[in-house]
Coordinates of C-alpha atoms and ligand atoms in Angstrom, one line a residue:
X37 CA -37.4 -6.9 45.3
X38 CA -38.8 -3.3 44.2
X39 CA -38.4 -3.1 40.1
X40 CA -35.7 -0.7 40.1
X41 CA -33.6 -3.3 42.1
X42 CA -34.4 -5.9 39.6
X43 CA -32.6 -3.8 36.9
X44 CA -30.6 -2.9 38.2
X45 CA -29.3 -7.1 38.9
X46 CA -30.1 -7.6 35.4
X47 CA -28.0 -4.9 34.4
X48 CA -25.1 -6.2 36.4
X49 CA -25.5 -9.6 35.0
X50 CA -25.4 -8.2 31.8
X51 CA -22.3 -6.5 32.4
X52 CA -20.6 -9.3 33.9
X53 CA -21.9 -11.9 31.3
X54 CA -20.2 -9.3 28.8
X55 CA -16.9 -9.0 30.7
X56 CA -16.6 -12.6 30.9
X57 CA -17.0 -12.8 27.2
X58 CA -14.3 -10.0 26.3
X59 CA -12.2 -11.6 29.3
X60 CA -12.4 -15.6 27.5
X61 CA -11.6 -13.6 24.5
X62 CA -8.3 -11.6 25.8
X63 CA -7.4 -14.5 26.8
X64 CA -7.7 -16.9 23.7
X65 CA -4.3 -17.5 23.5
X66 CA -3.3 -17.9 27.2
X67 CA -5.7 -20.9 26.5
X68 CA -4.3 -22.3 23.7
X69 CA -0.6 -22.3 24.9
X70 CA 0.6 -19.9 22.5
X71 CA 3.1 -17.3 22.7
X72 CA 1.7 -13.9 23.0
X73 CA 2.5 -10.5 24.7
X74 CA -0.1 -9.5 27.0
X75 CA -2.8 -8.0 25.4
X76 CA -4.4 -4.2 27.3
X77 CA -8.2 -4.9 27.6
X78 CA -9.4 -2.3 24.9
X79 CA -6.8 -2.0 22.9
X80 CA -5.2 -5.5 22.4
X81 CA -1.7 -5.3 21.6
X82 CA -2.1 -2.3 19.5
X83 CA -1.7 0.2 22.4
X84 CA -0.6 3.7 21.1
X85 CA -1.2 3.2 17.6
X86 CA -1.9 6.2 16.2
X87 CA -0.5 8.5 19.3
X88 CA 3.0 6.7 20.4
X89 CA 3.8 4.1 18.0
X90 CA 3.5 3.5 14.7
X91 CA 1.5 -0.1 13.3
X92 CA 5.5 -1.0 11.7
X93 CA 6.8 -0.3 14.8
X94 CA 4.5 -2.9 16.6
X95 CA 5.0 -5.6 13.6
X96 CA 9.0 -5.1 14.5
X97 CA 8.8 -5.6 18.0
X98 CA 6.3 -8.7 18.1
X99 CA 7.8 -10.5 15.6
X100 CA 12.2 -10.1 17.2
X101 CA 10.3 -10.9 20.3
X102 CA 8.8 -13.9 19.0
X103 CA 11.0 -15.2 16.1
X104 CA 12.1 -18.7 16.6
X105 CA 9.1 -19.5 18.8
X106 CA 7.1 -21.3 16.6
X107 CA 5.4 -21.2 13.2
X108 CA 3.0 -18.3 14.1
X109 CA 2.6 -15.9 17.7
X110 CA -0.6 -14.6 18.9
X111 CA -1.9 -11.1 19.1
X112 CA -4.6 -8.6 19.2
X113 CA -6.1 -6.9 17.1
X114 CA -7.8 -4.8 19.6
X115 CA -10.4 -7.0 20.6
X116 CA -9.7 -9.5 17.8
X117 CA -7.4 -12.6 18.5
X118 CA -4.7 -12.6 15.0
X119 CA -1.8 -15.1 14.2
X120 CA 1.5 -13.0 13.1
X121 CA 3.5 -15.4 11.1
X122 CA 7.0 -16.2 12.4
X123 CA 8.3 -18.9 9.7
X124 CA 8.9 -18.8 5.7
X125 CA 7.4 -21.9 4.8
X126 CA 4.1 -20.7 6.8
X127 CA 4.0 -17.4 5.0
X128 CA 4.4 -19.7 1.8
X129 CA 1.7 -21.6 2.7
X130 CA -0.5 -19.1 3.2
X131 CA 1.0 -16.8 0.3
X132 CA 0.9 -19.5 -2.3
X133 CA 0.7 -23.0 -1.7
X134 CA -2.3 -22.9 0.4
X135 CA -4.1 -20.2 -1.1
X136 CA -7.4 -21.2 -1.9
X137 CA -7.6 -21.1 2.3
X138 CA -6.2 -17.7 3.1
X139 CA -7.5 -16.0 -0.2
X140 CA -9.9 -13.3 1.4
X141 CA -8.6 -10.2 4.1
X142 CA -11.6 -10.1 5.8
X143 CA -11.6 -6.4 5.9
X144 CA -14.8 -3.7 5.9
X145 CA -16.6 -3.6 2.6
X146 CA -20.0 -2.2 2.2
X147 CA -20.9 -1.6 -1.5
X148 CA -24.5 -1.1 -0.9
X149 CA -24.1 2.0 1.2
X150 CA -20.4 2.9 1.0
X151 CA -19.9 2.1 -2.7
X152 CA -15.9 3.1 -3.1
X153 CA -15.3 0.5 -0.5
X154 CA -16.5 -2.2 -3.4
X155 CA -13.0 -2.6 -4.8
X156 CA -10.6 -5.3 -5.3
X157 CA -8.4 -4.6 -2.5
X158 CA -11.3 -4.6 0.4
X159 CA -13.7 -7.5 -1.8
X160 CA -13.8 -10.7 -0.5
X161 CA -14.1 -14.5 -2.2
X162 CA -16.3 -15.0 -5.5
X163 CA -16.5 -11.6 -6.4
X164 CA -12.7 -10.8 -5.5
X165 CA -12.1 -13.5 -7.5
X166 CA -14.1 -12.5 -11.0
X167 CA -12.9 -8.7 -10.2
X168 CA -9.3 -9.7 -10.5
X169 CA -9.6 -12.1 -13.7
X170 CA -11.6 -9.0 -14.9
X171 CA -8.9 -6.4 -14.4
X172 CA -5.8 -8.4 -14.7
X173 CA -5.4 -7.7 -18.2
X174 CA -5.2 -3.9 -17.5
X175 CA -1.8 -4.2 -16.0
X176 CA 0.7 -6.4 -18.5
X177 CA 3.7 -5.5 -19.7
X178 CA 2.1 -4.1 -22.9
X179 CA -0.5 -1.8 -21.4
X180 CA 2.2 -0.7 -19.5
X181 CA 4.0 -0.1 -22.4
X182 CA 1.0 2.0 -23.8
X183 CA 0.8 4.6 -21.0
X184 CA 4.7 5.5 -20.6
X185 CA 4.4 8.1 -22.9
X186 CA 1.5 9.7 -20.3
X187 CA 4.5 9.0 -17.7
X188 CA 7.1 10.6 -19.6
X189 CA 5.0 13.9 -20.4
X190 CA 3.9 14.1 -16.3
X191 CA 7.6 13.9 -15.7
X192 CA 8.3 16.8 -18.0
X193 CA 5.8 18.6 -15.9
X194 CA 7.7 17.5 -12.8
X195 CA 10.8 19.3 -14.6
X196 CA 8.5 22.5 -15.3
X197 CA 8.0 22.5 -11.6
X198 CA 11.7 21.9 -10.0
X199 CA 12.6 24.9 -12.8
X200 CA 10.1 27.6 -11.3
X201 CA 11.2 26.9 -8.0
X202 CA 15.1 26.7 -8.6
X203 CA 14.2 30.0 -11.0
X204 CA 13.0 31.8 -7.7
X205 CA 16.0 30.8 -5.7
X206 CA 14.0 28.2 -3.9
X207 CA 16.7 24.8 -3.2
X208 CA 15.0 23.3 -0.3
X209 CA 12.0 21.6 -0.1
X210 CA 9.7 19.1 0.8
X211 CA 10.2 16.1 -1.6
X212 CA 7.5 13.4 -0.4
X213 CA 4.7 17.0 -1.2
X214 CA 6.5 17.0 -5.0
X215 CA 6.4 13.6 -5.3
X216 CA 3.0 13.4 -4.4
X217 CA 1.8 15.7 -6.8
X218 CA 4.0 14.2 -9.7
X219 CA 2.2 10.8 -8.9
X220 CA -1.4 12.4 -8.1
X221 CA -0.5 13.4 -11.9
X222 CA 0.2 10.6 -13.1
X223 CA -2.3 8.4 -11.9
X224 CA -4.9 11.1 -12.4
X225 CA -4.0 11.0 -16.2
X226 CA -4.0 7.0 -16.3
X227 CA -6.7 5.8 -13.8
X228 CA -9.4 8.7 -14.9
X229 CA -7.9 10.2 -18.2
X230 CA -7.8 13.9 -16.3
X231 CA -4.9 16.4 -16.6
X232 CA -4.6 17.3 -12.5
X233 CA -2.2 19.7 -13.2
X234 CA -1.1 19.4 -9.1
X235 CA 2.5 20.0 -10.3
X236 CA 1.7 22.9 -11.4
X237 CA -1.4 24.4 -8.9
X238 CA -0.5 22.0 -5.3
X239 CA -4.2 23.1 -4.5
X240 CA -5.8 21.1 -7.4
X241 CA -8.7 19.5 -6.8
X242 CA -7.5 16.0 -7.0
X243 CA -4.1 17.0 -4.7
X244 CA -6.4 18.0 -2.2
X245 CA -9.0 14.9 -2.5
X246 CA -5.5 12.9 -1.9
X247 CA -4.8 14.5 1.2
X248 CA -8.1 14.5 2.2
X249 CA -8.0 10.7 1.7
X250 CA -4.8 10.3 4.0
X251 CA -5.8 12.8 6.5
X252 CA -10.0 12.9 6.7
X253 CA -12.1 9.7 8.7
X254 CA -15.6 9.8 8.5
X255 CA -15.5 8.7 12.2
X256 CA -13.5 8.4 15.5
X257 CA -11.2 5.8 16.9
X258 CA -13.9 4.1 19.1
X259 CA -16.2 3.6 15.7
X260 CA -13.4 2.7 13.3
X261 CA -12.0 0.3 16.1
X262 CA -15.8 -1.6 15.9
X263 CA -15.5 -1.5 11.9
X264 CA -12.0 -3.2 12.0
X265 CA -13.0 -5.7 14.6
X266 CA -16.5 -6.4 13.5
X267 CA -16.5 -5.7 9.5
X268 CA -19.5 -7.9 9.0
X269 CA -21.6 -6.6 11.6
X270 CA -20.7 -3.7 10.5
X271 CA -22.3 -4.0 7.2
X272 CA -25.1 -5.7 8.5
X273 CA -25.6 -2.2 10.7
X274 CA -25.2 -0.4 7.0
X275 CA -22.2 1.3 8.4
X276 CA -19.6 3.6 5.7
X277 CA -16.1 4.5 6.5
X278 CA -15.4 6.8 3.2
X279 CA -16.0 10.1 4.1
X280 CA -19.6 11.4 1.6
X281 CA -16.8 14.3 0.2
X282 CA -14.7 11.9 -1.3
X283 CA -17.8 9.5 -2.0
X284 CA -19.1 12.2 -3.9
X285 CA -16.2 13.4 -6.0
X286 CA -15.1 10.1 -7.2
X287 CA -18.4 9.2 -8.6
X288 CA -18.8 12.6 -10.1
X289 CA -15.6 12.7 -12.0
X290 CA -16.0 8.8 -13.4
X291 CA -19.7 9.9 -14.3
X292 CA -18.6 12.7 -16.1
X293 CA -15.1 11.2 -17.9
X294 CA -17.6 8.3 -19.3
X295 CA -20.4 10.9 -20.4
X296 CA -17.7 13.6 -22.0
X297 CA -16.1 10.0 -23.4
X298 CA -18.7 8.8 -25.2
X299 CA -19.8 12.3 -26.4
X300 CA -16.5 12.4 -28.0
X301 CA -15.7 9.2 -29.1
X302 CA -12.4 9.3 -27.1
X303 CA -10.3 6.5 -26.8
X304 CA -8.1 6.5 -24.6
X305 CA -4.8 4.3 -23.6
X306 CA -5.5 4.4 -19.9
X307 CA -7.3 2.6 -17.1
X308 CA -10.1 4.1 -17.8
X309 CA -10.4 3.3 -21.2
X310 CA -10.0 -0.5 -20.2
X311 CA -12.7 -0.3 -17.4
X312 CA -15.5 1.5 -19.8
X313 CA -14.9 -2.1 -21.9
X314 CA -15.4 -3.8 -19.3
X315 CA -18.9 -1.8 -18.6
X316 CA -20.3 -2.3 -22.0
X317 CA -19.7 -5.1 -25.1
X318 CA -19.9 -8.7 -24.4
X319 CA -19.6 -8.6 -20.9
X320 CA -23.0 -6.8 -20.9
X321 CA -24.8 -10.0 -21.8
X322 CA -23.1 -12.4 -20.0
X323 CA -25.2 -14.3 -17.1
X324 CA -21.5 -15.6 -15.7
X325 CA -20.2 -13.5 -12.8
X326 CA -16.6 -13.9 -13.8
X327 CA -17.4 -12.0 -17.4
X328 CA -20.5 -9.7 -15.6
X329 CA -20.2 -5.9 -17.0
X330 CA -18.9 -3.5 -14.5
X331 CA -21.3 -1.4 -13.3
X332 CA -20.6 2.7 -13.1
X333 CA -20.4 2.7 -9.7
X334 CA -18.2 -0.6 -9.5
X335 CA -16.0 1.3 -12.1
X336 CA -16.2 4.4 -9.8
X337 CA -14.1 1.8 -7.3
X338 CA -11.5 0.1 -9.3
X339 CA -10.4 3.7 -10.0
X340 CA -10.6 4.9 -6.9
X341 CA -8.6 1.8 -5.8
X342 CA -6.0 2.8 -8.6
X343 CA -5.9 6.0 -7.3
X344 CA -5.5 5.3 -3.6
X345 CA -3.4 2.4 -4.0
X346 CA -1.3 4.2 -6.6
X347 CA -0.3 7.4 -5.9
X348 CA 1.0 7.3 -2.0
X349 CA 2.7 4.4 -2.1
X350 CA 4.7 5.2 -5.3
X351 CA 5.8 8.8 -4.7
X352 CA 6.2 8.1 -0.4
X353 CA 8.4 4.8 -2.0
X354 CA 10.3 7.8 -4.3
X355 CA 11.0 10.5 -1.4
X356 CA 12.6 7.7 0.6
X357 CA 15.0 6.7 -2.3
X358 CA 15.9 10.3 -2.9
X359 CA 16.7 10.9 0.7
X360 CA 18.9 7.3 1.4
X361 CA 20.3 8.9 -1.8
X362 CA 20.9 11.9 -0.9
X363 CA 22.9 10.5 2.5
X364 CA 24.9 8.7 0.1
X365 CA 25.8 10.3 -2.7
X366 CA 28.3 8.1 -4.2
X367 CA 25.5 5.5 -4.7
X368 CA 23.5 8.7 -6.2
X369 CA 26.7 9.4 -8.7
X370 CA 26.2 5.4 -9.6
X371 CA 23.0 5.3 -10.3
X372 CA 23.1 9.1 -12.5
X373 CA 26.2 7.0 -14.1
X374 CA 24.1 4.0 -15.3
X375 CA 20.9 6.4 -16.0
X376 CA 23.6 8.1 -18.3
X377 CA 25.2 4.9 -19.8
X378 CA 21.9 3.2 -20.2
X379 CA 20.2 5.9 -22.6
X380 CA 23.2 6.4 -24.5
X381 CA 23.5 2.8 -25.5
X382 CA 19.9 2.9 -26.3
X383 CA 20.3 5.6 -29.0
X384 CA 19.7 8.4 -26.6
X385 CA 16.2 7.7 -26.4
X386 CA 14.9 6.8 -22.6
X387 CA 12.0 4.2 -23.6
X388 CA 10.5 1.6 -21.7
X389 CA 13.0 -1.0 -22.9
X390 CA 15.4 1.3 -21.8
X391 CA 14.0 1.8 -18.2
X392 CA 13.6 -1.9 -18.2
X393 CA 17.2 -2.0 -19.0
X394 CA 18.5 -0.4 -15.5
X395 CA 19.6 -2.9 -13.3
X396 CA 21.3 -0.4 -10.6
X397 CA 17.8 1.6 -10.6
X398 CA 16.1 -1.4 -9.8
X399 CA 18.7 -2.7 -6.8
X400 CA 17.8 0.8 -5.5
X401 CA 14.6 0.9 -5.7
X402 CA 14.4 -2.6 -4.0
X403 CA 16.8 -1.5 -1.1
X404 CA 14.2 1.5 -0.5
X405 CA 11.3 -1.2 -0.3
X406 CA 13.1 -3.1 2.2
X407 CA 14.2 -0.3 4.1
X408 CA 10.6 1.3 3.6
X409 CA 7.5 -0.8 3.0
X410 CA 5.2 1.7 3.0
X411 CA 2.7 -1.7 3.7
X412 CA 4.6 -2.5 6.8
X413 CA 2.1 -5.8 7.0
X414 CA 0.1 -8.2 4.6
X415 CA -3.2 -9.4 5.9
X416 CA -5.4 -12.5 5.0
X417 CA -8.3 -14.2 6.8
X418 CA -8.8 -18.1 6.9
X419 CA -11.7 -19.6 4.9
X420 CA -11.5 -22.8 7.6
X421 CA -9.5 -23.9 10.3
X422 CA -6.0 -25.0 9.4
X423 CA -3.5 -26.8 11.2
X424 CA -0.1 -25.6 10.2
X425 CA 1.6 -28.6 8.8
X426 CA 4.1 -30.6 11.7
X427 CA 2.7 -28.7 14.2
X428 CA -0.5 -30.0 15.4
X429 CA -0.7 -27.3 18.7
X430 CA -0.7 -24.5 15.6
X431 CA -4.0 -23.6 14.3
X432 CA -5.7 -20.7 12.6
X433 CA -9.5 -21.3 12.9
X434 CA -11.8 -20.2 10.5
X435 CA -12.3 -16.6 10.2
X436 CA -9.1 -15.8 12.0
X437 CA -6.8 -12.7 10.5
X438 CA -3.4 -13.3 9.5
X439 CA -0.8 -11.3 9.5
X440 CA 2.5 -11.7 7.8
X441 CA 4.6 -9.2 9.3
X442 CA 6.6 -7.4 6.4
X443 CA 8.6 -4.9 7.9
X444 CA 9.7 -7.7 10.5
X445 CA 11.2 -9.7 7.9
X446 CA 13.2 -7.1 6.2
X447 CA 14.6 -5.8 9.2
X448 CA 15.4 -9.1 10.5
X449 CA 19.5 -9.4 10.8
X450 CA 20.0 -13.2 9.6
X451 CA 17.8 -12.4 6.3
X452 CA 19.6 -9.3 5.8
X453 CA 22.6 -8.4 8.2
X454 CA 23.5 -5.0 9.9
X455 CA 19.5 -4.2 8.2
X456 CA 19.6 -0.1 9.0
X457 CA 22.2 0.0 5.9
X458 CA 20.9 1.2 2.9
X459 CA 23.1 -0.9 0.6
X460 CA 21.6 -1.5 -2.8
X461 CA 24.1 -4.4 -3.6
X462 CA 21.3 -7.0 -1.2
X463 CA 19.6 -6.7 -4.7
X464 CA 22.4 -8.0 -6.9
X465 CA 21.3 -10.5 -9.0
X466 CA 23.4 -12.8 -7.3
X467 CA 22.3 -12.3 -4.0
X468 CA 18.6 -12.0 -4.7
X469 CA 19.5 -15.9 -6.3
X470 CA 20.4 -16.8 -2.2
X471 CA 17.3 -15.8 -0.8
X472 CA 14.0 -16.9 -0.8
X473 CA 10.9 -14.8 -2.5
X474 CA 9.0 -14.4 0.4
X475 CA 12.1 -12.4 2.3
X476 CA 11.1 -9.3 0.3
X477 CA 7.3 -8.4 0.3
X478 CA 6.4 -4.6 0.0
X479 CA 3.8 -5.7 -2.9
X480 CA 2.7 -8.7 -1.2
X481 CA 3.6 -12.5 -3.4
X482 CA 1.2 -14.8 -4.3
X483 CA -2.4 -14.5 -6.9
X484 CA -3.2 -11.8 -3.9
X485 CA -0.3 -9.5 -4.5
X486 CA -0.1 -6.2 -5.9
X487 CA -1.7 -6.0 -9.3
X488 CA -0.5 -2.1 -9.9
X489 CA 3.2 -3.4 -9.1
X490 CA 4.7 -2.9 -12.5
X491 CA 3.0 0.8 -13.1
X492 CA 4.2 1.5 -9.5
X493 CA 7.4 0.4 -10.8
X494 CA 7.5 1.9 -14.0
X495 CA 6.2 5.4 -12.2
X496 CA 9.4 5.6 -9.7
X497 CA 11.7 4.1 -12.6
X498 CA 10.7 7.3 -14.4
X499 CA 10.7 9.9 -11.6
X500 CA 14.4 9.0 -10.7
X501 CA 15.3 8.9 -13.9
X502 CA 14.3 12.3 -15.2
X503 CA 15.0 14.0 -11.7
X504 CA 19.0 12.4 -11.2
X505 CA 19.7 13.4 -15.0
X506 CA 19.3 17.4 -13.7
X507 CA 19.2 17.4 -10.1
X508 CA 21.9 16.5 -7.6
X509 CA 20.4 15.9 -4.2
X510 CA 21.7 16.2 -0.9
X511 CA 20.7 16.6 3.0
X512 CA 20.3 20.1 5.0
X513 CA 19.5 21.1 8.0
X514 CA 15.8 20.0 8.2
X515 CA 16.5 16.6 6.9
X516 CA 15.4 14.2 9.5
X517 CA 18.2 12.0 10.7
X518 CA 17.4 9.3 11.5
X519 CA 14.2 8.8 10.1
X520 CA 11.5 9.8 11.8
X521 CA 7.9 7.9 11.1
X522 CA 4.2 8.9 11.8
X523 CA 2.5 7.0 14.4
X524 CA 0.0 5.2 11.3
X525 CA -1.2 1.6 9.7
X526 CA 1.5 2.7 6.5
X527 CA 4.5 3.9 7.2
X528 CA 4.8 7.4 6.5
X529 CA 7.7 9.7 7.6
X530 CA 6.4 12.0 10.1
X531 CA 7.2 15.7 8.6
X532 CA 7.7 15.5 5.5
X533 CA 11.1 14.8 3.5
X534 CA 13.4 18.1 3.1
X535 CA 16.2 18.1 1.0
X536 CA 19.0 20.5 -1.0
X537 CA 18.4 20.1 -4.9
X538 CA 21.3 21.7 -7.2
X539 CA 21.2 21.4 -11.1
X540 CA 24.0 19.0 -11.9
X541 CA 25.8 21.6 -14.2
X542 CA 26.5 23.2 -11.2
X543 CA 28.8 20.3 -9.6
X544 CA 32.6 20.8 -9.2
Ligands
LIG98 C1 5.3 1.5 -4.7 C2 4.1 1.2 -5.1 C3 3.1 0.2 -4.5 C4 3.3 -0.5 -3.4 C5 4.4 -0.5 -2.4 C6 2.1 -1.4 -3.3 C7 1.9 -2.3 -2.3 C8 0.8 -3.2 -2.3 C9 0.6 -4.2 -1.3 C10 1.6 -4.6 -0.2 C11 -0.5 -4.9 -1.6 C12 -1.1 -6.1 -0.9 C13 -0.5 -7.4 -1.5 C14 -0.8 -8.6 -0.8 O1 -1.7 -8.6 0.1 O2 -0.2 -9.7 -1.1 C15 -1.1 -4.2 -2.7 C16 -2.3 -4.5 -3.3 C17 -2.9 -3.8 -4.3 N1 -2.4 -2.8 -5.0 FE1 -0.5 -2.0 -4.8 N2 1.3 -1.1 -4.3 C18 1.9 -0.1 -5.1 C19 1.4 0.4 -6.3 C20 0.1 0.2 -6.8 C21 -0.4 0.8 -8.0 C22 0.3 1.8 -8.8 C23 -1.7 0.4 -8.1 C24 -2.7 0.6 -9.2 C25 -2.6 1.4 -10.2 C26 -1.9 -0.6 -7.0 C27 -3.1 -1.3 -6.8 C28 -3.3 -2.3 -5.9 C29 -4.5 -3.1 -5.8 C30 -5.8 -2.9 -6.6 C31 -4.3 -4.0 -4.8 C32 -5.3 -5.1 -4.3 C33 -5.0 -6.4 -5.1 C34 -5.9 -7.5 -4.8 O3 -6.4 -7.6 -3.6 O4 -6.2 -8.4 -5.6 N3 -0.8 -0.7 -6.3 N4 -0.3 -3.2 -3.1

C-alpha cells in the first residue's frame, strides 16, 4: 500500500470513527426510550432557528407535542442531547427543592480573555455563588426605593420626547425604539451613573452600544454553534463571543465613572455606587471568596450584566403592554382609571408606595409576561446524575442542560384557557391564589431567578404610569396583527411596534 493510500484509509477511519460518535450521540435518546422528535444531524431539533422559526416557537411545539408524556422529553441542542421539562413538580425540583443539583447553566464564560462574559448570569458554581450573596443587597426594596427618583426624572425626559414629536405633528411611531431609549436611560443613569440622553439624541453612544449588543456577533453560526455546544472547550481554546467594540466601551466608561468618582468624591445612589463598595473597604482584605473585593474588570461585568439584562427586557416587556393595550382600550381606560384613583388617594403625589399601590398595573403587566416572555426558556445544567423521583427510566446525567420551557407553560390551555387572550383578570389576586408559582416564570423562580426583577418592575410600573396619564394609545395601519416575532433565542417582535398616540385632552 503506497503512502498516499494509507491516508487516505486513515482518513476514512477517522471520518467514520467520528460519524459514529455524532451518530451514538443523535441518537442518545432513541437509546434511552425517551420521547423525542427526530433530531436533523447538524442542527438537532433547532432547525431554522434564526432563519424560519423563532427559539419560543420551538419550546411551544416540543413541549404540546410532548405534554403528558412523562416528567421530562428529549431534545437537541444542536449537537447536545437536553431534557425539556414536561411536569410542575420536576420544574420544582429543579427550581427549588433540588437546587443545590441544577444550580449552574452551563453556559460560555471566559473571563480571562472575554472579561464581560464574567458576570452573574453566564458564572458558574462557587463563584456564581459568592457573586450573588455579593450583589444581592443591591436590589431590595430600599435601594429600590433610593433610585425611583432617577426613574421619575428619565420619565420626564420620556415626556420631553413624546412632546417634540406630537409638537411636529408626528402620532405614529415605533414604541419598542422609545421604549428602548427610555430604559437605555434609565439603566444608564443607575447601573453606570451616566446621563445617556438617548431620549433625547436616538444616536447616543450608549443607544447604539445597545443595538450593537442585540444585533452585532463576533462570529458566525458555525462558531457560535461550537461555543454553545462546547462552552468548556471553548474556553480551554481561549475563545470570546463579545464583540472587542463593546469589550472595549464597557470597560472604558466603568474606568472612567470610578476615576471621575473618586476625583470628586461623588456618591451616588446607584449600582454603581454599590459595586465601587464592593471594590474597596473590607472586602479588600478579606482572604474568603464569598466577601473577595470586586475587581475593575469584574465590576466592568455586573454592569454590563445590569445593562444587558435590564434595558431590553423591560422596555420590549413595555411595547407589548402598550400594544395588547392599545387593541383593547377599555382595559387601557381601567388601568388610566386606577393610575388616576391611585395618586389622588396618595395626596397626588406618584411615589413608590404609590406605584406599589397599583394592583390593576400589576395584573397587566403580569398578563403581558405571560403573553410575552421575552425569556421564552430557563436553562440549568446538572451537577450529577439525577433520577427524577418515581420514575426510575428518567434521568438527567451529570452535565446535562435543562430546559424548562417557559413560553410552553403559559401558553398551555389547562394552566390558562383560551391562552391568546390578553385578559389581565388571570392575575387577580384570587386567581393567582389557584395556581401554582412555577405556572408563571418570565423572571425565572427559585435562588437562580431574576435578581433585577423588582427594578425591572419598578421601571415598566413607571413608564406606563407617566405615558397613560397623557397619552391615549391606539392601533393603525402598520400595527402588526397578529403579532409577528423575530426568528431569535428572546422573543422579540419582528419590526418593531407602531402605534397611534393622542394626548388624552383630546378624547371625546
Ligand atoms: C422585564 C424585565 C426582566 C425580565 C423579563 C428578566 C428576566 C430574567 C430571567 C428569565 C432570568 C433567568 C432566571 C432563571 O434562570 O431562573 C433573569 C436573570 C437575571 N436578570 Fe433579569 N429580567 C428583567 C430585568 C432585569 C433587570 C432590570 C436586571 C438588572 C438591573 C436584571 C438582571 C438579571 C441578572 C443579573 C440575572 C442573572 C441572575 C443569576 O444568575 O443569579 N434583569 N432575568
Amino acid at each position: 500500500m503506497s503512502a498516499f493510500a494509507f491516508l487516505i484509509a486513515v482518513l476514512l477511519a477517522l471520518l467514520s470513527f467520528i460519524y459514529y460518535l455524532l451518530q451514538r450521540r443523535m441518537n442518545y435518546w432513541r437509546y434511552r426510550g425517551i420521547p423525542h422528535d427526530a433530531p436533523h444531524f447538524f442542527a438537532g431539533n433547532l432547525k431554522g432557528l434564526m432563519k424560519t422559526r423563532s427559539f419560543a416557537e420551538i419550546l411551544r411545539e416540543i413541549y404540546t407535542h410532548h405534554r403528558g408524556s412523562g416528567p421530562f422529553c428529549g431534545y437537541y441542542l444542536f449537537q447536545r442531547p437536553a431534557v425539556l421539562v414536561l411536569d410542575r413538580a420536576l420544574i420544582k425540583s429543579i427550581l427549588i427543592k433540588d437546587f443545590s443539583n441544577f444550580a449552574d447553566r452551563g453556559i460560555f464564560h471566559n473571563e480571562k480573555d472575554d472579561p464581560l462574559t464574567g458576570h452573574l448570569f453566564r458564572l458558574d458554581g462557587k463563584q456564581w455563588r459568592g457573586l450573588r450573596n455579593k450583589l444581592t443587597p443591591t436590589f431590595t426594596s430600599g435601594k429600590m426605593k433610593f433610585m425611583f427618583p432617577t426613574i421619575l426624572k428619565v420619565a420626564d425626559q420620556l415626556m420631553v420626547a413624546v412632546e417634540k414629536r406630537l409638537a411636529s405633528d408626528e402620532h405614529v411611531w415605533d414604541w419598542k425604539e422609545m421604549m428602548a431609549c427610555f430604559t437605555t436611560d434609565v439603566i444608564g443613569n443607575c447601573a453606570f451613573g451616566i446621563e445617556c440622553n438617548s431620549l433625547q439624541d436616538p444616536n447616543a453612544e450608549f443607544r447604539v452600544m445597545g443595538r450593537k449588543l442585540i444585533g452585532s456577533r463576533r462570529h458566525g453560526p458555525l462558531i457560535n454553534a461550537f461555543i454553545n455546544s462546547f462552552p468548556n472547550m471553548a474556553r480551554r481554546l481561549r475563545m470570546a463571543i463579545m464583540p472587542q467594540e463593546i469589550t472595549d466601551f464597557f470597560l472604558r466608561i466603568v474606568r472612567e465613572n470610578i476615576e471621575y468618582r473618586e476625583r470628586n468624591g461623588v456618591h451616588g445612589n446607584d449600582f454603581m455606587s454599590i459595586l465601587m463598595e464592593l471594590n474597596k473597604g473590607k472586602h479588600l482584605k478579606s482572604e474568603n471568596d464569598q466577601l473577595r473585593a470586586l475587581s475593575v474588570s469584574e465590576m466592568t461585568a455586573q454592569a454590563f450584566v445590569f445593562f444587558v439584562a435590564g434595558f431590553e427586557t423591560s422596555s420590549t416587556t413595555l411595547a407589548f403592554a402598550l400594544y395588547e393595550l392599545a387593541l383593547q382600550t377599555d382595559l387601557q381606560e381601567r388601568l388610566r382609571k386606577e393610575i388616576e384613583e391611585t395618586i389622588q388617594r396618595h395626596n397626588d403625589e406618584f411615589t413608590y408606595e404609590c406605584m406599589e399601590d397599583m394592583q390593576y398595573m400589576k395584573q397587566v403587566l403580569s398578563e403581558t409576561q405571560r403573553k410575552y416572555p421575552i425569556a421564552p426558556n430557563l436553562m440549568r445544567q446538572a451537577a450529577a446524575d439525577y433520577v427524577v423521583p418515581g420514575h426510575p427510566k428518567y434521568v438527567i446525567r451529570k452535565g446535562m442542560m435543562v430546559t424548562i420551557p417557559t413560553i410552553g407553560i403559559h401558553y398551555d390551555p389547562e394552566i390558562y384557557p383560551d391562552p391568546e387572550k390578553f385578559d389581565p383578570e388571570r392575575f387577580s389576586v384570587e386567581a393567582v391564589k389557584l395556581r401554582d408559582s412555577v405556572d408563571w416564570l418570565p423572571f425565572g423562580d427559585g435562588p437562580r431567578n431574576c435578581i433585577g426583577m423588582r427594578f425591572g418592575q419598578m421601571q415598566m410600573r413607571v413608564g406606563l404610569t407617566y405615558l397613560l396619564r397623557r397619552y391615549k394609545f391606539t392601533p393603525c395601519a402598520q400595527t402588526q396583527i397578529p403579532m409577528e416575532f423575530q426568528k431569535t433565542f428572546p422573543l422579540f417582535p419582528q419590526g418593531g411596534i407602531h402605534l397611534k398616540v393622542e394626548p388624552i385632552e383630546t378624547r371625546t
